[in-house]
Amino acid sequence: MSNSAAAAVLTTADLSEAIRAVRALLVIADIGRGEVDFEAVIRSPDVLAHVRDVLPDLEWWASADKERGSSECGDDPAACLPIRVFDWGRPLDRAEPFIAALGPEAAAVRWDLDAWPAVPEAGLEAISQTYAYLTLTVNSRDLYQDEPSQDHTIHVHARDRNGDQIARVPWLADQVGGRFTGRVETANL
């Protein structure tokens, strides 16, 4: 497992604004073979039902521990609430329905991109898939849902060949009307 630096570029209380910004960043990125990953804690039976409509074969385990229940064991997630969701490698078109299903629950949705392209006019080289990610935290300001909030934060992950982890971040923030505040988290990939 490797790590990347995830820089916050936009925080907003308006989820539709956050989704518009994610869409704008996805237009910039190379997403040909992209996929999306989900992490969340689900506490509500209603939210669980909505999420399972989107991801019927949801990967999860009981928040207390895997011994108390998991998808791996074929347990009923509704009987094990709250549950932690760690669902990886889904098609890109599952992201927005998953976000809509969350209601007030906190989550992180990460798009695994093929690359951030070169931007010659900004002096930016292309960045390969190894460090090309985009994460939207919903109802949370951090990647791991430790800071629940009523707003949503977009994080971009980028590192160039020279190891500079933030050279591209201000440029990406400008593309969506955000700004890089210097807040960076380590993201497990």
PDB file of C-alpha atoms in Angstrom:
ATOM      1  CA  MET A   1       0.000   0.000   0.000  1.00  0.00           C
ATOM      2  CA  SER A   2       1.222   3.479  -0.805  1.00  0.00           C
ATOM      3  CA  ASN A   3       0.212   6.948   0.292  1.00  0.00           C
ATOM      4  CA  SER A   4      -0.498  10.204  -1.434  1.00  0.00           C
ATOM      5  CA  ALA A   5      -1.023  13.756  -0.288  1.00  0.00           C
ATOM      6  CA  ALA A   6      -4.633  14.915  -0.523  1.00  0.00           C
ATOM      7  CA  ALA A   7      -4.996  18.689  -0.617  1.00  0.00           C
ATOM      8  CA  ALA A   8      -8.312  20.366   0.198  1.00  0.00           C
ATOM      9  CA  VAL A   9      -9.264  22.731  -2.624  1.00  0.00           C
ATOM     10  CA  LEU A  10     -12.942  23.488  -1.994  1.00  0.00           C
ATOM     11  CA  THR A  11     -15.244  23.251   1.023  1.00  0.00           C
ATOM     12  CA  THR A  12     -18.917  24.074   0.634  1.00  0.00           C
ATOM     13  CA  ALA A  13     -22.205  23.488   2.438  1.00  0.00           C
ATOM     14  CA  ASP A  14     -23.882  23.070  -0.972  1.00  0.00           C
ATOM     15  CA  LEU A  15     -23.560  19.438  -2.091  1.00  0.00           C
ATOM     16  CA  SER A  16     -24.691  20.281  -5.631  1.00  0.00           C
ATOM     17  CA  GLU A  17     -21.849  22.845  -5.858  1.00  0.00           C
ATOM     18  CA  ALA A  18     -19.373  20.189  -4.704  1.00  0.00           C
ATOM     19  CA  ILE A  19     -20.662  17.732  -7.312  1.00  0.00           C
ATOM     20  CA  ARG A  20     -20.416  20.389 -10.060  1.00  0.00           C
ATOM     21  CA  ALA A  21     -16.799  21.020  -9.022  1.00  0.00           C
ATOM     22  CA  VAL A  22     -16.018  17.283  -9.078  1.00  0.00           C
ATOM     23  CA  ARG A  23     -17.537  17.033 -12.566  1.00  0.00           C
ATOM     24  CA  ALA A  24     -15.366  19.951 -13.730  1.00  0.00           C
ATOM     25  CA  LEU A  25     -12.238  18.253 -12.365  1.00  0.00           C
ATOM     26  CA  LEU A  26     -13.212  14.964 -14.019  1.00  0.00           C
ATOM     27  CA  VAL A  27     -13.428  16.781 -17.365  1.00  0.00           C
ATOM     28  CA  ILE A  28      -9.799  17.876 -16.863  1.00  0.00           C
ATOM     29  CA  ALA A  29      -8.568  14.419 -15.803  1.00  0.00           C
ATOM     30  CA  ASP A  30      -7.933  11.379 -17.949  1.00  0.00           C
ATOM     31  CA  ILE A  31     -10.654   8.959 -16.777  1.00  0.00           C
ATOM     32  CA  GLY A  32     -10.608   6.348 -19.558  1.00  0.00           C
ATOM     33  CA  ARG A  33     -10.092   3.407 -17.180  1.00  0.00           C
ATOM     34  CA  GLY A  34     -11.091   5.269 -14.017  1.00  0.00           C
ATOM     35  CA  GLU A  35     -12.995   3.755 -11.151  1.00  0.00           C
ATOM     36  CA  VAL A  36     -14.460   4.914  -7.869  1.00  0.00           C
ATOM     37  CA  ASP A  37     -14.020   3.791  -4.254  1.00  0.00           C
ATOM     38  CA  PHE A  38     -16.351   4.337  -1.298  1.00  0.00           C
ATOM     39  CA  GLU A  39     -15.744   4.622   2.448  1.00  0.00           C
ATOM     40  CA  ALA A  40     -18.546   5.425   4.875  1.00  0.00           C
ATOM     41  CA  VAL A  41     -20.120   4.677   8.208  1.00  0.00           C
ATOM     42  CA  ILE A  42     -23.810   3.919   7.853  1.00  0.00           C
ATOM     43  CA  ARG A  43     -25.964   4.147  10.956  1.00  0.00           C
ATOM     44  CA  SER A  44     -29.470   4.395   9.539  1.00  0.00           C
ATOM     45  CA  PRO A  45     -31.567   1.527   8.148  1.00  0.00           C
ATOM     46  CA  ASP A  46     -33.105   3.959   5.621  1.00  0.00           C
ATOM     47  CA  VAL A  47     -29.706   5.115   4.346  1.00  0.00           C
ATOM     48  CA  LEU A  48     -28.546   1.498   4.189  1.00  0.00           C
ATOM     49  CA  ALA A  49     -31.561   0.588   2.045  1.00  0.00           C
ATOM     50  CA  HIS A  50     -30.822   3.474  -0.360  1.00  0.00           C
ATOM     51  CA  VAL A  51     -27.122   2.599  -0.557  1.00  0.00           C
ATOM     52  CA  ARG A  52     -27.933  -1.060  -1.251  1.00  0.00           C
ATOM     53  CA  ASP A  53     -30.180   0.035  -4.114  1.00  0.00           C
ATOM     54  CA  VAL A  54     -27.064   1.618  -5.646  1.00  0.00           C
ATOM     55  CA  LEU A  55     -24.585  -1.099  -4.579  1.00  0.00           C
ATOM     56  CA  PRO A  56     -26.536  -4.319  -3.977  1.00  0.00           C
ATOM     57  CA  ASP A  57     -23.374  -6.336  -3.300  1.00  0.00           C
ATOM     58  CA  LEU A  58     -21.935  -3.753  -0.908  1.00  0.00           C
ATOM     59  CA  GLU A  59     -18.645  -4.591   0.867  1.00  0.00           C
ATOM     60  CA  TRP A  60     -19.030  -3.821   4.605  1.00  0.00           C
ATOM     61  CA  TRP A  61     -18.371  -4.946   8.164  1.00  0.00           C
ATOM     62  CA  ALA A  62     -19.812  -4.084  11.548  1.00  0.00           C
ATOM     63  CA  SER A  63     -18.250  -0.959  13.048  1.00  0.00           C
ATOM     64  CA  ALA A  64     -17.512  -2.779  16.276  1.00  0.00           C
ATOM     65  CA  ASP A  65     -15.485  -5.487  14.492  1.00  0.00           C
ATOM     66  CA  LYS A  66     -15.656  -8.014  11.669  1.00  0.00           C
ATOM     67  CA  GLU A  67     -16.563 -10.734  14.157  1.00  0.00           C
ATOM     68  CA  ARG A  68     -19.919  -9.019  14.715  1.00  0.00           C
ATOM     69  CA  GLY A  69     -20.850  -9.148  11.037  1.00  0.00           C
ATOM     70  CA  SER A  70     -19.630  -8.561   7.500  1.00  0.00           C
ATOM     71  CA  SER A  71     -20.531  -8.944   3.854  1.00  0.00           C
ATOM     72  CA  GLU A  72     -17.760 -11.536   3.661  1.00  0.00           C
ATOM     73  CA  CYS A  73     -19.688 -13.758   6.089  1.00  0.00           C
ATOM     74  CA  GLY A  74     -23.006 -13.187   4.313  1.00  0.00           C
ATOM     75  CA  ASP A  75     -24.532 -11.388   7.298  1.00  0.00           C
ATOM     76  CA  ASP A  76     -27.475  -9.003   7.079  1.00  0.00           C
ATOM     77  CA  PRO A  77     -26.035  -5.459   7.323  1.00  0.00           C
ATOM     78  CA  ALA A  78     -29.295  -4.077   8.750  1.00  0.00           C
ATOM     79  CA  ALA A  79     -28.824  -6.356  11.785  1.00  0.00           C
ATOM     80  CA  CYS A  80     -25.258  -5.087  12.306  1.00  0.00           C
ATOM     81  CA  LEU A  81     -25.678  -1.290  12.212  1.00  0.00           C
ATOM     82  CA  PRO A  82     -23.637   0.783  12.397  1.00  0.00           C
ATOM     83  CA  ILE A  83     -21.525  -0.628   9.581  1.00  0.00           C
ATOM     84  CA  ARG A  84     -18.339   0.537   7.856  1.00  0.00           C
ATOM     85  CA  VAL A  85     -18.315   0.499   4.083  1.00  0.00           C
ATOM     86  CA  PHE A  86     -15.063  -0.062   2.195  1.00  0.00           C
ATOM     87  CA  ASP A  87     -16.158  -0.733  -1.363  1.00  0.00           C
ATOM     88  CA  TRP A  88     -13.528  -0.442  -4.110  1.00  0.00           C
ATOM     89  CA  GLY A  89     -13.159  -0.506  -7.870  1.00  0.00           C
ATOM     90  CA  ARG A  90     -16.689   0.453  -8.894  1.00  0.00           C
ATOM     91  CA  PRO A  91     -17.680   2.021 -12.236  1.00  0.00           C
ATOM     92  CA  LEU A  92     -17.576   5.826 -12.285  1.00  0.00           C
ATOM     93  CA  ASP A  93     -21.334   6.063 -12.835  1.00  0.00           C
ATOM     94  CA  ARG A  94     -21.989   4.701  -9.306  1.00  0.00           C
ATOM     95  CA  ALA A  95     -20.493   7.749  -7.566  1.00  0.00           C
ATOM     96  CA  GLU A  96     -23.359  10.238  -7.796  1.00  0.00           C
ATOM     97  CA  PRO A  97     -26.111   7.723  -6.938  1.00  0.00           C
ATOM     98  CA  PHE A  98     -24.063   6.635  -3.905  1.00  0.00           C
ATOM     99  CA  ILE A  99     -23.674  10.263  -2.795  1.00  0.00           C
ATOM    100  CA  ALA A 100     -27.413  10.867  -3.234  1.00  0.00           C
ATOM    101  CA  ALA A 101     -28.201   7.771  -1.142  1.00  0.00           C
ATOM    102  CA  LEU A 102     -26.102   8.916   1.829  1.00  0.00           C
ATOM    103  CA  GLY A 103     -28.458  11.466   3.318  1.00  0.00           C
ATOM    104  CA  PRO A 104     -26.734  12.851   6.444  1.00  0.00           C
ATOM    105  CA  GLU A 105     -24.129  10.063   6.699  1.00  0.00           C
ATOM    106  CA  ALA A 106     -20.440  10.926   6.321  1.00  0.00           C
ATOM    107  CA  ALA A 107     -18.436   9.337   3.510  1.00  0.00           C
ATOM    108  CA  ALA A 108     -15.443   9.657   1.238  1.00  0.00           C
ATOM    109  CA  VAL A 109     -15.812   9.004  -2.474  1.00  0.00           C
ATOM    110  CA  ARG A 110     -12.500   8.657  -4.310  1.00  0.00           C
ATOM    111  CA  TRP A 111     -12.101   8.685  -8.056  1.00  0.00           C
ATOM    112  CA  ASP A 112      -9.047   6.695  -9.185  1.00  0.00           C
ATOM    113  CA  LEU A 113      -8.008   8.514 -12.346  1.00  0.00           C
ATOM    114  CA  ASP A 114      -5.747   7.451 -15.198  1.00  0.00           C
ATOM    115  CA  ALA A 115      -3.805  10.717 -15.042  1.00  0.00           C
ATOM    116  CA  TRP A 116      -3.781  14.441 -14.496  1.00  0.00           C
ATOM    117  CA  PRO A 117      -2.772  15.734 -17.943  1.00  0.00           C
ATOM    118  CA  ALA A 118       0.071  18.098 -18.722  1.00  0.00           C
ATOM    119  CA  VAL A 119      -0.759  21.800 -18.554  1.00  0.00           C
ATOM    120  CA  PRO A 120       2.139  23.381 -20.461  1.00  0.00           C
ATOM    121  CA  GLU A 121       0.911  26.971 -19.985  1.00  0.00           C
ATOM    122  CA  ALA A 122       1.075  26.412 -16.209  1.00  0.00           C
ATOM    123  CA  GLY A 123       4.370  24.515 -16.377  1.00  0.00           C
ATOM    124  CA  LEU A 124       2.767  21.244 -15.222  1.00  0.00           C
ATOM    125  CA  GLU A 125       3.806  17.845 -16.550  1.00  0.00           C
ATOM    126  CA  ALA A 126       1.384  14.934 -16.800  1.00  0.00           C
ATOM    127  CA  ILE A 127       0.955  12.871 -13.630  1.00  0.00           C
ATOM    128  CA  SER A 128       0.393   9.142 -13.980  1.00  0.00           C
ATOM    129  CA  GLN A 129      -2.343   7.136 -12.304  1.00  0.00           C
ATOM    130  CA  THR A 130      -0.046   6.420  -9.356  1.00  0.00           C
ATOM    131  CA  TYR A 131      -0.849   9.843  -7.872  1.00  0.00           C
ATOM    132  CA  ALA A 132      -3.928  10.961  -9.805  1.00  0.00           C
ATOM    133  CA  TYR A 133      -6.930  10.846  -7.487  1.00  0.00           C
ATOM    134  CA  LEU A 134      -9.831  13.053  -6.533  1.00  0.00           C
ATOM    135  CA  THR A 135     -11.796  12.654  -3.286  1.00  0.00           C
ATOM    136  CA  LEU A 136     -15.072  14.224  -2.209  1.00  0.00           C
ATOM    137  CA  THR A 137     -15.780  13.962   1.494  1.00  0.00           C
ATOM    138  CA  VAL A 138     -19.505  14.213   2.119  1.00  0.00           C
ATOM    139  CA  ASN A 139     -20.720  15.512   5.479  1.00  0.00           C
ATOM    140  CA  SER A 140     -17.109  15.465   6.641  1.00  0.00           C
ATOM    141  CA  ARG A 141     -14.060  17.663   6.215  1.00  0.00           C
ATOM    142  CA  ASP A 142     -11.480  14.894   6.358  1.00  0.00           C
ATOM    143  CA  LEU A 143     -10.778  11.742   4.367  1.00  0.00           C
ATOM    144  CA  TYR A 144     -11.606   9.350   7.209  1.00  0.00           C
ATOM    145  CA  GLN A 145     -14.851  10.868   8.521  1.00  0.00           C
ATOM    146  CA  ASP A 146     -13.229  11.867  11.825  1.00  0.00           C
ATOM    147  CA  GLU A 147     -14.469  15.474  11.435  1.00  0.00           C
ATOM    148  CA  PRO A 148     -18.213  15.213  10.725  1.00  0.00           C
ATOM    149  CA  SER A 149     -19.635  18.463   9.424  1.00  0.00           C
ATOM    150  CA  GLN A 150     -22.528  19.849   7.484  1.00  0.00           C
ATOM    151  CA  ASP A 151     -20.295  20.656   4.543  1.00  0.00           C
ATOM    152  CA  HIS A 152     -18.382  18.788   1.893  1.00  0.00           C
ATOM    153  CA  THR A 153     -14.721  19.031   0.854  1.00  0.00           C
ATOM    154  CA  ILE A 154     -12.964  18.240  -2.401  1.00  0.00           C
ATOM    155  CA  HIS A 155      -9.404  16.960  -2.122  1.00  0.00           C
ATOM    156  CA  VAL A 156      -7.052  16.526  -5.066  1.00  0.00           C
ATOM    157  CA  HIS A 157      -4.145  14.112  -4.949  1.00  0.00           C
ATOM    158  CA  ALA A 158      -1.212  14.948  -7.161  1.00  0.00           C
ATOM    159  CA  ARG A 159       2.522  14.458  -7.196  1.00  0.00           C
ATOM    160  CA  ASP A 160       4.888  15.070 -10.092  1.00  0.00           C
ATOM    161  CA  ARG A 161       7.986  13.084 -11.023  1.00  0.00           C
ATOM    162  CA  ASN A 162      10.161  15.259  -8.799  1.00  0.00           C
ATOM    163  CA  GLY A 163       8.055  14.476  -5.735  1.00  0.00           C
ATOM    164  CA  ASP A 164       6.448  17.927  -5.528  1.00  0.00           C
ATOM    165  CA  GLN A 165       3.062  17.115  -4.058  1.00  0.00           C
ATOM    166  CA  ILE A 166       1.373  20.469  -4.429  1.00  0.00           C
ATOM    167  CA  ALA A 167       2.568  22.066  -7.679  1.00  0.00           C
ATOM    168  CA  ARG A 168      -0.693  21.191  -9.492  1.00  0.00           C
ATOM    169  CA  VAL A 169      -3.055  21.798  -6.573  1.00  0.00           C
ATOM    170  CA  PRO A 170      -3.463  25.612  -6.861  1.00  0.00           C
ATOM    171  CA  TRP A 171      -4.102  25.284 -10.596  1.00  0.00           C
ATOM    172  CA  LEU A 172      -6.801  22.621 -10.049  1.00  0.00           C
ATOM    173  CA  ALA A 173      -8.367  24.714  -7.265  1.00  0.00           C
ATOM    174  CA  ASP A 174      -8.566  27.698  -9.629  1.00  0.00           C
ATOM    175  CA  GLN A 175     -10.447  25.585 -12.182  1.00  0.00           C
ATOM    176  CA  VAL A 176     -13.355  25.090  -9.759  1.00  0.00           C
ATOM    177  CA  GLY A 177     -13.367  28.453  -7.975  1.00  0.00           C
ATOM    178  CA  GLY A 178     -11.648  27.059  -4.898  1.00  0.00           C
ATOM    179  CA  ARG A 179      -8.289  27.763  -3.372  1.00  0.00           C
ATOM    180  CA  PHE A 180      -5.544  25.731  -1.787  1.00  0.00           C
ATOM    181  CA  THR A 181      -5.394  26.646   1.903  1.00  0.00           C
ATOM    182  CA  GLY A 182      -2.385  24.475   2.709  1.00  0.00           C
ATOM    183  CA  ARG A 183      -4.458  21.737   4.351  1.00  0.00           C
ATOM    184  CA  VAL A 184      -3.036  18.379   3.248  1.00  0.00           C
ATOM    185  CA  GLU A 185      -3.866  14.908   4.579  1.00  0.00           C
ATOM    186  CA  THR A 186      -2.055  11.640   4.006  1.00  0.00           C
ATOM    187  CA  ALA A 187      -4.271   9.303   2.036  1.00  0.00           C
ATOM    188  CA  ASN A 188      -3.856   5.541   2.072  1.00  0.00           C
ATOM    189  CA  LEU A 189      -4.191   4.208  -1.446  1.00  0.00           C
TER     190      LEU A 189
END
